[in-house]
CSV table of C-alpha atoms in Angstrom, one decimal:
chain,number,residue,atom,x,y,z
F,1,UNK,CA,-37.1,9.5,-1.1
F,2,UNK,CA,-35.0,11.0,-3.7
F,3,UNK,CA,-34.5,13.9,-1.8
F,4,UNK,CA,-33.7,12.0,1.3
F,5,UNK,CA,-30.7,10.1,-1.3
F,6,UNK,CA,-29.4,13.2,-2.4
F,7,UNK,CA,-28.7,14.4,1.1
F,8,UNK,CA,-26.9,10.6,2.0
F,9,UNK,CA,-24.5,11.4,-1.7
F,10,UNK,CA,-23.8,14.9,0.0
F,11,UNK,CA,-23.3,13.5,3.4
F,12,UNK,CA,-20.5,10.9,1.6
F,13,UNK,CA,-19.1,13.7,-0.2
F,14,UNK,CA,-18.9,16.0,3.3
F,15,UNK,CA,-17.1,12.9,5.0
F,16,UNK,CA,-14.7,12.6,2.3
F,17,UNK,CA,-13.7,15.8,2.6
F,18,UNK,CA,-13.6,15.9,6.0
F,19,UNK,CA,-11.3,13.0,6.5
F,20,UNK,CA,-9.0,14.5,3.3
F,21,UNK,CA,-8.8,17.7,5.8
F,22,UNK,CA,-7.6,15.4,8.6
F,23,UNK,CA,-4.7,13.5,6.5
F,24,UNK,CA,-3.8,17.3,4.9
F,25,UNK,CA,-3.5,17.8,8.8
F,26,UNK,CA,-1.8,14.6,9.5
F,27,UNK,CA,0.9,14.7,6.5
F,28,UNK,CA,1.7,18.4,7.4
F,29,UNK,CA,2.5,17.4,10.8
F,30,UNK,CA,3.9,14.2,10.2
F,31,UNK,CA,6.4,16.1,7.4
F,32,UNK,CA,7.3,19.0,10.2
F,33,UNK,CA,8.4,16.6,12.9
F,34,UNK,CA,10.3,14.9,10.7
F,35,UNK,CA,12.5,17.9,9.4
F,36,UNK,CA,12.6,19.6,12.8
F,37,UNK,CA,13.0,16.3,14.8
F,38,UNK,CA,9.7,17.0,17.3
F,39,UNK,CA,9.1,14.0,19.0
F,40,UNK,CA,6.4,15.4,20.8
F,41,UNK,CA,4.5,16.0,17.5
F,42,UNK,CA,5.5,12.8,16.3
F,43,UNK,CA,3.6,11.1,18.6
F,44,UNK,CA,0.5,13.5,18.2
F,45,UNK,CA,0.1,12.1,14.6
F,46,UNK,CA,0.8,8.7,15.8
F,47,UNK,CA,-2.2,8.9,18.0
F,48,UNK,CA,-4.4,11.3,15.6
F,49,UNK,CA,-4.0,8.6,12.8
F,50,UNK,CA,-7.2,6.4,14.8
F,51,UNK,CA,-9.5,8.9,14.2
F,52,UNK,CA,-8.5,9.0,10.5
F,53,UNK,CA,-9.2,5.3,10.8
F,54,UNK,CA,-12.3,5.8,12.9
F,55,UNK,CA,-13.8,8.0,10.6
F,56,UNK,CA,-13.2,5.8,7.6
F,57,UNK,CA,-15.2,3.0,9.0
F,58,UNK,CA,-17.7,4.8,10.0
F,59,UNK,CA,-17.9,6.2,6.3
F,60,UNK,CA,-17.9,2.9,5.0
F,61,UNK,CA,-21.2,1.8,7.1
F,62,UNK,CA,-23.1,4.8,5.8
F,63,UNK,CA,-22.2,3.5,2.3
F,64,UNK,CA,-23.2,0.0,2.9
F,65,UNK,CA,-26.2,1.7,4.5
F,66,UNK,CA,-27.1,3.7,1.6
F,67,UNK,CA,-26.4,0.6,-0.7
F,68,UNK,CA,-29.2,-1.6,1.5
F,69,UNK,CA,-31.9,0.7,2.1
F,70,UNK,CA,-31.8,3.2,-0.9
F,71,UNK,CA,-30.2,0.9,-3.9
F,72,UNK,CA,-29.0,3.1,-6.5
F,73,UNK,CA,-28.2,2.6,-9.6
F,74,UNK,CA,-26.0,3.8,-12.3
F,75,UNK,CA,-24.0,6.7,-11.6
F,76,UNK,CA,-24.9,7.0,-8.0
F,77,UNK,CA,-24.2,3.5,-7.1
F,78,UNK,CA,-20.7,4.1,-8.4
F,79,UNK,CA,-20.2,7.4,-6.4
F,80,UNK,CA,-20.9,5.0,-3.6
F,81,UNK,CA,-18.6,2.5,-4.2
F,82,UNK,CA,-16.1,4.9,-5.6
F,83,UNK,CA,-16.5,6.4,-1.5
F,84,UNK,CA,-15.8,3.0,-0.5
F,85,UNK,CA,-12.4,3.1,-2.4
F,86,UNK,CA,-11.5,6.7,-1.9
F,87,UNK,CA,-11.7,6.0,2.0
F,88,UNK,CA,-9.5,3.4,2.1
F,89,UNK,CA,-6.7,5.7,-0.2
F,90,UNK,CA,-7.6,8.1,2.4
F,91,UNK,CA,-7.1,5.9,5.0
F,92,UNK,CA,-3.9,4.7,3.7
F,93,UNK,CA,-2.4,7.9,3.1
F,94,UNK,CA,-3.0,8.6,7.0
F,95,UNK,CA,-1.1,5.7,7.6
F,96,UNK,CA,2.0,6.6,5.6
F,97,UNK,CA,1.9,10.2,7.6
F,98,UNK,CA,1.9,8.1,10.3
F,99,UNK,CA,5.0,6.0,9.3
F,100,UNK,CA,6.7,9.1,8.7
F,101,UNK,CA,6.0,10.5,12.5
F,102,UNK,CA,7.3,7.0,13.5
F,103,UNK,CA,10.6,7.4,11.8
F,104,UNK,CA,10.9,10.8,13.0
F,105,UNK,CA,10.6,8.8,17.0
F,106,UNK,CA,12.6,6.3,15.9
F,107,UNK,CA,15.6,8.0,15.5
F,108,UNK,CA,15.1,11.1,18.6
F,109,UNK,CA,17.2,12.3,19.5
F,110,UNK,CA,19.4,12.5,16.4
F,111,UNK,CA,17.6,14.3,13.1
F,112,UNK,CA,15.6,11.9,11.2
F,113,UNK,CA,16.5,13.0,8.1
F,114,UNK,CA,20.0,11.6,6.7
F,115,UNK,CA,23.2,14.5,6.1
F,116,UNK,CA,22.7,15.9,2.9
F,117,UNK,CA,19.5,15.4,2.2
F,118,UNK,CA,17.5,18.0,4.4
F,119,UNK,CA,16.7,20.0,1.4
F,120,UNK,CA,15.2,17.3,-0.6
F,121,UNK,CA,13.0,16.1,1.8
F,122,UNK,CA,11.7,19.6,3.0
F,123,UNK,CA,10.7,19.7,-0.7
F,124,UNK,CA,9.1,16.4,-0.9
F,125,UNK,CA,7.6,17.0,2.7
F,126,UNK,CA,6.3,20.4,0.9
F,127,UNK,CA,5.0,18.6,-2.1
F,128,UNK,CA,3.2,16.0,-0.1
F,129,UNK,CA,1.3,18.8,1.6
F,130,UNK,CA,0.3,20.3,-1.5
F,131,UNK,CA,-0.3,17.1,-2.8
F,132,UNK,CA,-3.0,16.5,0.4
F,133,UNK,CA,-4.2,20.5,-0.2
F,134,UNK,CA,-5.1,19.6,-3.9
F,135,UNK,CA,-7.1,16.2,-3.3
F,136,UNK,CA,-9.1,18.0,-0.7
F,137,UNK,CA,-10.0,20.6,-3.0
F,138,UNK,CA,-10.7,18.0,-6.1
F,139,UNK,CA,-13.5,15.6,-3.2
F,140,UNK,CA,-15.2,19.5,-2.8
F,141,UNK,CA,-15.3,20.9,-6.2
F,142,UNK,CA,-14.8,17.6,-8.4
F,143,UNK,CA,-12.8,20.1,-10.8
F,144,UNK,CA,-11.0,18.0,-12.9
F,145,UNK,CA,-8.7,20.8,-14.2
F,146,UNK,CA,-7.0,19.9,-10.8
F,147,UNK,CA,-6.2,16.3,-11.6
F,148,UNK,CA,-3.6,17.9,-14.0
F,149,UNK,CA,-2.2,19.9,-11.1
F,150,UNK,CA,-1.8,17.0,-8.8
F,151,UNK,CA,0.2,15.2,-11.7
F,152,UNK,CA,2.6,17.5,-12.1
F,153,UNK,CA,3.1,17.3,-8.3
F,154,UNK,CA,3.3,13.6,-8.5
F,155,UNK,CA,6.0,14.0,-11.2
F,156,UNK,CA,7.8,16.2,-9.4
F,157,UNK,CA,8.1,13.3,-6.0
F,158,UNK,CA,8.6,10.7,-9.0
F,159,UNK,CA,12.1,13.0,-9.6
F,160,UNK,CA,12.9,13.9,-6.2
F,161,UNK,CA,12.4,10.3,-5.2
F,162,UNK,CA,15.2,8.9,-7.8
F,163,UNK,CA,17.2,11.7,-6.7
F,164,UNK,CA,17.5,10.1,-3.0
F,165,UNK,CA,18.4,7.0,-4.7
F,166,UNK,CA,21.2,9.1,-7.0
F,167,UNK,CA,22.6,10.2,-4.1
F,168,UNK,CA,22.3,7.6,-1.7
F,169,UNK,CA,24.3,5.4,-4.5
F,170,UNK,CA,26.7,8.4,-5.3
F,171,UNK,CA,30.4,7.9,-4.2
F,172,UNK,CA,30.2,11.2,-2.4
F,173,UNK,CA,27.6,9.2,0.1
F,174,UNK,CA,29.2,8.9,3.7
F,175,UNK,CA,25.7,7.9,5.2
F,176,UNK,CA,26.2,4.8,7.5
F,177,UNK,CA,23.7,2.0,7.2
F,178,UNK,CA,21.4,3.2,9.1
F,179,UNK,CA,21.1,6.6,7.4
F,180,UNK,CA,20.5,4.8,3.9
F,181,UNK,CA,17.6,2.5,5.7
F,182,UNK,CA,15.7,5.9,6.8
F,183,UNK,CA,16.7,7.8,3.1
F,184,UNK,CA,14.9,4.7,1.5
F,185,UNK,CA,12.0,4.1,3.9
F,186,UNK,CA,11.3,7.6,4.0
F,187,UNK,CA,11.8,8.7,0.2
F,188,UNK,CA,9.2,5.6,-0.3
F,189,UNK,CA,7.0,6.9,2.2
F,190,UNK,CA,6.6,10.5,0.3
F,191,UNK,CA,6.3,9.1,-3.3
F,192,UNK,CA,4.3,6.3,-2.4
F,193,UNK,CA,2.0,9.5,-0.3
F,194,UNK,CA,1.0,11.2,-4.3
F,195,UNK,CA,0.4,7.7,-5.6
F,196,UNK,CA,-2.6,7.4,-3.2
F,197,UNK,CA,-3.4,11.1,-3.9
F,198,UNK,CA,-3.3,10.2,-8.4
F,199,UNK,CA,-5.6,7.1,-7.6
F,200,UNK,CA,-8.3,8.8,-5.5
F,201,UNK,CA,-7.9,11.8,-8.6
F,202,UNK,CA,-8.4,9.3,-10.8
F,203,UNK,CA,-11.6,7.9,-9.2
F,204,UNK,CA,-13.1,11.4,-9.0
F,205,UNK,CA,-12.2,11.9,-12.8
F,206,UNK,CA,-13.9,8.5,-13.4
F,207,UNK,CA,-17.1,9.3,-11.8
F,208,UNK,CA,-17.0,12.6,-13.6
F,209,UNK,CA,-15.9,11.7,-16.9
F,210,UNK,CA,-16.8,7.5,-17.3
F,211,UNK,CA,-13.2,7.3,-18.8
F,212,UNK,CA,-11.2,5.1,-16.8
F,213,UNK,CA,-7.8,5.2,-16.6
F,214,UNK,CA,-6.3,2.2,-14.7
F,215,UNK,CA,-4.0,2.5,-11.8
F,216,UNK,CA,-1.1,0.7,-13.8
F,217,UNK,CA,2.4,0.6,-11.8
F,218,UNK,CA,4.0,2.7,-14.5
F,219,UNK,CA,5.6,5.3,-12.4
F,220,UNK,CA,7.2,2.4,-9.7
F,221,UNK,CA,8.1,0.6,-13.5
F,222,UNK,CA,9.5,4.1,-14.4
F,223,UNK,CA,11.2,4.9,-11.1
F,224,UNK,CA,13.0,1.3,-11.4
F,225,UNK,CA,14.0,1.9,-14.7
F,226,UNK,CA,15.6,5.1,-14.0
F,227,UNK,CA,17.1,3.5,-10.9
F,228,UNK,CA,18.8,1.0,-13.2
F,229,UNK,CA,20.4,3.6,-15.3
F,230,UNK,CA,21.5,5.4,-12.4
F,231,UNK,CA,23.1,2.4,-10.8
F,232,UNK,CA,25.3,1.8,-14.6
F,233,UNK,CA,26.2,5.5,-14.4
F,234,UNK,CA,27.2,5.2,-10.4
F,235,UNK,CA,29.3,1.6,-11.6
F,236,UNK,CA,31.2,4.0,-14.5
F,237,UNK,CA,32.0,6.1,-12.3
F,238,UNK,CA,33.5,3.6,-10.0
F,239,UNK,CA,35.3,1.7,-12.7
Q,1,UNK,CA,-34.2,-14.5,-9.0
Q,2,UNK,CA,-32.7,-15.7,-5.7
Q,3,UNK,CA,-31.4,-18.5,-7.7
Q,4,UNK,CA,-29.3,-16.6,-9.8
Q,5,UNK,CA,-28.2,-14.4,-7.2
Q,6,UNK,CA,-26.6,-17.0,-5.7
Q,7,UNK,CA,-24.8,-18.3,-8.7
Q,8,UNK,CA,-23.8,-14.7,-9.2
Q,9,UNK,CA,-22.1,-14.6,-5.4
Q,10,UNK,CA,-20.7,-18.2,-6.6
Q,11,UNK,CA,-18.9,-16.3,-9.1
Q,12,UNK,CA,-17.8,-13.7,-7.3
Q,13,UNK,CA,-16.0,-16.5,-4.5
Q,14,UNK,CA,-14.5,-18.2,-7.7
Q,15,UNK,CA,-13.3,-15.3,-9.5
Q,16,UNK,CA,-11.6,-13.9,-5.8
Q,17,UNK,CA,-10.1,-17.7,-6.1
Q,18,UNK,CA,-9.0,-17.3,-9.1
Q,19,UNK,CA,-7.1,-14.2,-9.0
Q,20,UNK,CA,-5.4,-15.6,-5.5
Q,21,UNK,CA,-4.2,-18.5,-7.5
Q,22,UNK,CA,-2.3,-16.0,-10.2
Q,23,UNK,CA,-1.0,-14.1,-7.3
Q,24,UNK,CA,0.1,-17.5,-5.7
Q,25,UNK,CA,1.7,-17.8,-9.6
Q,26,UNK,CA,3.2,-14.8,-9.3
Q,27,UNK,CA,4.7,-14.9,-5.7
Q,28,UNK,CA,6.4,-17.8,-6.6
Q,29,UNK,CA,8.1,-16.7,-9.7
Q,30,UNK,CA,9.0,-13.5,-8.3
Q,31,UNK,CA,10.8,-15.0,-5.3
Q,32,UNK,CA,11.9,-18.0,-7.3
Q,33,UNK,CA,14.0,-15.1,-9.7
Q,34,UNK,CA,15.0,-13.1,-6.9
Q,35,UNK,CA,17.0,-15.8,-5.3
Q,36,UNK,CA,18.3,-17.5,-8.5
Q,37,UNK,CA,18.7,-13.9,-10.0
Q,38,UNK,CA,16.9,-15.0,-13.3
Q,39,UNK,CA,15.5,-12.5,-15.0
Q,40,UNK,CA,13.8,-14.0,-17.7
Q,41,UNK,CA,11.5,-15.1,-15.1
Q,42,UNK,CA,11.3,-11.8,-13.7
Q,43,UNK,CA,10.2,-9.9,-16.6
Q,44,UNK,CA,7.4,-13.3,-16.9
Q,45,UNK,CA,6.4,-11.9,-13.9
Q,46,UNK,CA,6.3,-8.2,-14.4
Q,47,UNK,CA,4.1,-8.8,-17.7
Q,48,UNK,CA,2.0,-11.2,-16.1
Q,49,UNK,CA,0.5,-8.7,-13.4
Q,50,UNK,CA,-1.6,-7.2,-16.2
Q,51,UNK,CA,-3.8,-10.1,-16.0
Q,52,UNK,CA,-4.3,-9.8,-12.4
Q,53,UNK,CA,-5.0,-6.0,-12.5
Q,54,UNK,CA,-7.2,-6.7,-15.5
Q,55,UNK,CA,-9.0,-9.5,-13.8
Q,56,UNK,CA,-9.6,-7.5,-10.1
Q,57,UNK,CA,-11.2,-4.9,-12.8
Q,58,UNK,CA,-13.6,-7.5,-14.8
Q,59,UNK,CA,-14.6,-8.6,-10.7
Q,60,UNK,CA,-15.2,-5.4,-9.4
Q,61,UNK,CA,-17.6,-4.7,-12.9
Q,62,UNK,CA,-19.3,-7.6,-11.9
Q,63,UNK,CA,-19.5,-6.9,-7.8
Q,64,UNK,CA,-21.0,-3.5,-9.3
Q,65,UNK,CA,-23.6,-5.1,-11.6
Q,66,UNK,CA,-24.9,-7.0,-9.1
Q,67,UNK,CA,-25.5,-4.4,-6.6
Q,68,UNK,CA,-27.2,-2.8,-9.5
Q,69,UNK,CA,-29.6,-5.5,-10.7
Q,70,UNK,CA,-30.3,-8.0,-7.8
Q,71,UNK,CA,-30.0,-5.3,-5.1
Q,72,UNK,CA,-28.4,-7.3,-2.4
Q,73,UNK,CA,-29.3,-6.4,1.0
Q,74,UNK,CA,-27.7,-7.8,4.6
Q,75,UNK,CA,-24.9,-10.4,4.3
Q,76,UNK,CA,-24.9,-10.7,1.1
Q,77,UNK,CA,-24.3,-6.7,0.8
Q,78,UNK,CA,-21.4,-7.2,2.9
Q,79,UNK,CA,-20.2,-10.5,1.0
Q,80,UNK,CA,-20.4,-8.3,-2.2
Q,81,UNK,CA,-18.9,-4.9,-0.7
Q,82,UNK,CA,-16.3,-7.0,1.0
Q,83,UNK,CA,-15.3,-8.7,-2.6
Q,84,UNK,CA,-14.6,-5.5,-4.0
Q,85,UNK,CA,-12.2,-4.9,-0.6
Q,86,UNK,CA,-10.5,-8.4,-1.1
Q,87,UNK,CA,-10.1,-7.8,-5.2
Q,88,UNK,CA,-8.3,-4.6,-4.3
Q,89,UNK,CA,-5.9,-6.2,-1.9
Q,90,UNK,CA,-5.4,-9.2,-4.1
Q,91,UNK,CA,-4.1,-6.3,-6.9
Q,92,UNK,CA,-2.0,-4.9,-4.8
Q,93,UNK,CA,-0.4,-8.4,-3.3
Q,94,UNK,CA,0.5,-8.8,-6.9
Q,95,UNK,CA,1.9,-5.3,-7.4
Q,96,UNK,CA,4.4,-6.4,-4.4
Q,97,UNK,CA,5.0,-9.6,-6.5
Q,98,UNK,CA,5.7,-7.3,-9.5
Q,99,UNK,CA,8.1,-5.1,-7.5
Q,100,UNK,CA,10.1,-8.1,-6.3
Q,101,UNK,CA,10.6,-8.9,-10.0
Q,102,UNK,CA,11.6,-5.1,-10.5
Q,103,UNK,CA,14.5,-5.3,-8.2
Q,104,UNK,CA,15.7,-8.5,-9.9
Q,105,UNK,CA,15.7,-7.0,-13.3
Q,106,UNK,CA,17.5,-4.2,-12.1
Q,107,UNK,CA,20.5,-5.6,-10.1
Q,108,UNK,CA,20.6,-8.3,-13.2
Q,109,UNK,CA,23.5,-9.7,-13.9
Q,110,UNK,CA,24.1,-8.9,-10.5
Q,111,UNK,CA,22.7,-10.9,-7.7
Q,112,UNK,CA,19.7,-9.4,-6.6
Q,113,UNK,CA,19.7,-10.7,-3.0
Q,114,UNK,CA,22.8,-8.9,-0.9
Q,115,UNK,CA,25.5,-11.0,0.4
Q,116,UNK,CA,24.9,-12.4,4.3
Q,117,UNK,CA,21.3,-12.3,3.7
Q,118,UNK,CA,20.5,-15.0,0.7
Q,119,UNK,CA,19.0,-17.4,3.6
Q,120,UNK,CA,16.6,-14.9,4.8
Q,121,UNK,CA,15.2,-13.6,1.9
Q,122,UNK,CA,14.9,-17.3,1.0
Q,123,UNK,CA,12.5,-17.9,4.2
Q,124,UNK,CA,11.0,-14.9,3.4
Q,125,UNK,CA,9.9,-15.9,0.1
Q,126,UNK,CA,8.9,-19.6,1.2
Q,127,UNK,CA,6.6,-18.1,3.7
Q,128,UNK,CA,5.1,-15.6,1.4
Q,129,UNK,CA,4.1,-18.4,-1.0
Q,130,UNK,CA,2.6,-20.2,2.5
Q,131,UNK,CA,0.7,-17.4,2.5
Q,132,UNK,CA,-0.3,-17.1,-0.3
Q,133,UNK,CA,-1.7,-20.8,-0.9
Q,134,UNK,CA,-2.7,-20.2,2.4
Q,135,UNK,CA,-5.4,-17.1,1.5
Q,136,UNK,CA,-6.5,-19.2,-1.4
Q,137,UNK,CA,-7.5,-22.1,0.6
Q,138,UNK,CA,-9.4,-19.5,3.1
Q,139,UNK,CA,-11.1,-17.5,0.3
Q,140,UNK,CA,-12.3,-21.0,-0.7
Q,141,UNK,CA,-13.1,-22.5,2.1
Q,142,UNK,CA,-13.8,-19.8,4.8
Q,143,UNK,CA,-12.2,-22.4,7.2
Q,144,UNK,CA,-11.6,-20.0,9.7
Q,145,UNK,CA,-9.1,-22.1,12.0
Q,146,UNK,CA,-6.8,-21.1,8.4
Q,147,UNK,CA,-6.7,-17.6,9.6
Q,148,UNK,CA,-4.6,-18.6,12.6
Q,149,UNK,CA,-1.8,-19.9,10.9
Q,150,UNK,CA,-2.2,-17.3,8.2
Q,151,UNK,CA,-1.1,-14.8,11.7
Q,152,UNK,CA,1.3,-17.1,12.6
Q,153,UNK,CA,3.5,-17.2,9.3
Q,154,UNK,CA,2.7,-13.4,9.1
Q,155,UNK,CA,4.9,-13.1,12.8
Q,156,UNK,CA,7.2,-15.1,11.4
Q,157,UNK,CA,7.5,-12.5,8.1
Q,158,UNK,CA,7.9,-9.4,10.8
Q,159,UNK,CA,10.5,-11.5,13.1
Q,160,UNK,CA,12.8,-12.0,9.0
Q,161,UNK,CA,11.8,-8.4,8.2
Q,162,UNK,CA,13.0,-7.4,11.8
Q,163,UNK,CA,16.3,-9.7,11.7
Q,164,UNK,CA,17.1,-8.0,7.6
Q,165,UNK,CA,17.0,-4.6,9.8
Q,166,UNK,CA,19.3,-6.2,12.8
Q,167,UNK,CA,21.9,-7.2,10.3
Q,168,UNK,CA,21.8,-3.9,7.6
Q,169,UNK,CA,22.4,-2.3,11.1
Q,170,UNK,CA,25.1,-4.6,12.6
Q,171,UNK,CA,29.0,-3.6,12.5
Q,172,UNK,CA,29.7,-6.4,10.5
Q,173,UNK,CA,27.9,-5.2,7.8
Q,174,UNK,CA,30.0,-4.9,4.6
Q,175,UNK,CA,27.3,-4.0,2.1
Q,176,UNK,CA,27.6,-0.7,0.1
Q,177,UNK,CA,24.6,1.5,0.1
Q,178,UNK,CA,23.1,0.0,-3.0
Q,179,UNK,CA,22.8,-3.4,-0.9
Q,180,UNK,CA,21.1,-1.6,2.3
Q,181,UNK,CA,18.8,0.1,-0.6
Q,182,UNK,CA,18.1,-3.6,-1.7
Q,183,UNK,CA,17.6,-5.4,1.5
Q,184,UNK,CA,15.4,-2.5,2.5
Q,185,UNK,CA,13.1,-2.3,0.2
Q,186,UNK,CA,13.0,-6.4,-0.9
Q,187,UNK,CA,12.5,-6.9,3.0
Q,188,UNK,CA,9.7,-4.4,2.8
Q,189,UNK,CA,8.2,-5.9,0.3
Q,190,UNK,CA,7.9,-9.5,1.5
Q,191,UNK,CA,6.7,-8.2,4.9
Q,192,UNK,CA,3.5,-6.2,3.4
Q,193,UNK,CA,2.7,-8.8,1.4
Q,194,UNK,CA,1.9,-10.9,4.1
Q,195,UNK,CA,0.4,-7.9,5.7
Q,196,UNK,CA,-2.2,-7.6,2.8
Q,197,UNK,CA,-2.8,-11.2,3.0
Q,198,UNK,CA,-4.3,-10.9,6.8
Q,199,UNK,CA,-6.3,-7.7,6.1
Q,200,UNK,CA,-7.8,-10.1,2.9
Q,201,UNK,CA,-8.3,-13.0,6.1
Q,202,UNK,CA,-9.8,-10.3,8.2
Q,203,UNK,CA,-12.6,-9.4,5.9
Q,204,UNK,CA,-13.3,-13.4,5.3
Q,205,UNK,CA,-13.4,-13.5,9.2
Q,206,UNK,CA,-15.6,-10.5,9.4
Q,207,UNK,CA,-18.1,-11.9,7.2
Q,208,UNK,CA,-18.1,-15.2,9.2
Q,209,UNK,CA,-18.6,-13.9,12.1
Q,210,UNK,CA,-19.6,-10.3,11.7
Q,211,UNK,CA,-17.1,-9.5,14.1
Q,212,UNK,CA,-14.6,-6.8,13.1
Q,213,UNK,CA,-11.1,-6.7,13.5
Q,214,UNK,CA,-9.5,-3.1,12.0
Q,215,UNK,CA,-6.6,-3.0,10.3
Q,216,UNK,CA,-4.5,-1.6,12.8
Q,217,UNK,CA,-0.7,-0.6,11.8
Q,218,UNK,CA,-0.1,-1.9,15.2
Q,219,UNK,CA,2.3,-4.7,13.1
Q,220,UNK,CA,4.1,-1.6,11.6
Q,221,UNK,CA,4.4,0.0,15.1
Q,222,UNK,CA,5.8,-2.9,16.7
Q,223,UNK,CA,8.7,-3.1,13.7
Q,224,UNK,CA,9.2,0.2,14.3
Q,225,UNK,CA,10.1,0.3,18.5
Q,226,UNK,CA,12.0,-3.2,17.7
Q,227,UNK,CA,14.0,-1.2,15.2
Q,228,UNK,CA,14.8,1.3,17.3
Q,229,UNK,CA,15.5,-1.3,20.2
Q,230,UNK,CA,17.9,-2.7,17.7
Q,231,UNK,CA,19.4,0.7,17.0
Q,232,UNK,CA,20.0,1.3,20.4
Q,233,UNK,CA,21.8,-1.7,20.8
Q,234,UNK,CA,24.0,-1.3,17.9
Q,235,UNK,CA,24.8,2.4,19.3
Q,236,UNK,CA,26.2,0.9,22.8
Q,237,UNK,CA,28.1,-1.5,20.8
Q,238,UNK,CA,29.7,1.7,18.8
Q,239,UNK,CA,30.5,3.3,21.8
């Protein structure tokens, strides 16, 4: 029976990775279209995102499978609800890829990405492949010296995300309406792509560690903050 | 032992209540200082979310601690597994409450709400706290026939959010690029909120019936080819 358990943990693990491979897939796409304006493989990661979603579910019945028939306790019940949480991050991160094909079809046959920001977001689009690499990597190996790594990668979208807003609210700025709209929606999009990455991280590092540390908002609290300085500096400026 | 199982699943239904009814709390404030740009109330609400992340924490120790002791197998798995679901989306709906706060704080003493737009952010924010009395009543009640009007006001939510986009992208727009930032991300904010509220209505469905809905983005993907509908428009009145 044991035995039998052991394989079910390994076969939640396996699908965890598994669908982290698929989003690494799905955000470097997503990213690609949207700086080289390929509808075509916009929509390919518009339709790919169901599987993501397909495979989620389907993870979450073998843990509620695992929970009925094999009832663990302690540390292997909370691998399995842990699962249950790091699909849906998983899940949700598939989505944002997704959202980020859907801007790039939105605006085809212009570029999706506003004047002036092109380099910005080929580095966040980078980043957020990295970012997907680096959570794969942590579901196989559960080595926590990685948790750092993704951080630092999350800091570095925390930065290049206020920088969209810098320049967005800059009086150099000669975007229309409509360019700011897609700058905001998509700078989100790749921020809010790492903070999905940190929380599964943080979940792994829980199970690993039994330290908790909570998902608090600090880094929107953070961003909004920053944002508020910027916005004083941009009405000095203006005065 | 059954006995107490069942008080234990009580607790779990009153504590899912409970946190509903802050986030109810917290809607409410937040959209309450984001029309009337007080920001006293906004940083209320900001320092009240601790309670509700704190409080989705304490439920999902307890969802856990039941799975561990009394070993719950069937519906009452799924009731349990669920619960830890709902509690996640019920953290995150006040995140979104929190964030509305955010943007009053930071336009403050500015008005947070661009000009041209103060009526629709003020349906917005009516309808959000619909909803979310709305998902308390339905997490109390499972009264399914609920659910239906929970969809309803969320169509009504995409048709504002859809209507911020018409007018950011009209010619008679005036706003700088800090108001299109605003109306973006404040109309994005009120729109998922609702969306969380119908995933949380889902899952209640799900267990009443056992039949599953997924959480499609299909809502997301209709926004999106409205948008660019929209777009299209205002290009052949450019041209």
């Amino acid at each position: 029976m044991r035995e039998v358990f052991h394989q079910s943990l390994e076969d939640v693990q396996s699908r965890l990775v598994e669908i982290a491979e698929l989003v690494t897939v799905a955000i470097e796409r997503a990213t690609k279209a949207f700086g080289t304006s390929d509808v075509t493989l916009a929509e390919e990661v518009i339709e790919a995102d169901q599987v993501i979603d397909d495979k989620a579910i389907e993870l979450d019945e073998l843990a509620i499978q695992i929970l009925a028939r094999q009832q663990p306790v302690a540390r292997d019940l909370r691998i399995v609800v842990a699962a249950l949480r790091v699909s849906a991050s998983l899940e949700r991160m598939g989505d944002i890829a997704e959202h980020i094909a859907q801007l790039t079809r939105m605006r085809f046959p212009e570029r999706a990405i506003p004047k002036g920001l092109k380099s910005t977001f080929t580095k966040m689009g980078e980043i957020d492949v990295q970012v997907a690499n680096l959570l794969t990597e942590i579901l196989r190996t559960e080595d926590l010296a990685l948790v750092e790594k993704l951080r630092t990668l999350d800091d570095q979208l925390d930065d290049l995300h206020l920088s969209v807003f810098e320049k967005v609210l800059s009086e150099n700025w000669q975007g229309e309406a409509g360019a700011t709209v897609d700058a905001t929606l998509a700078s989100r999009y790749h921020e809010r792509f790492a903070d999905h990455a940190l929380s599964v991280a943080k979940k792994v590092a829980y199970l690993a560690t039994g330290e908790w540390t909570p998902d608090t908002d600090s880094i929107a609290v953070i961003v909004a903050a920053d944002l508020a300085a910027v916005r004083e500096n941009a009405d000095g400026a203006e005065a």
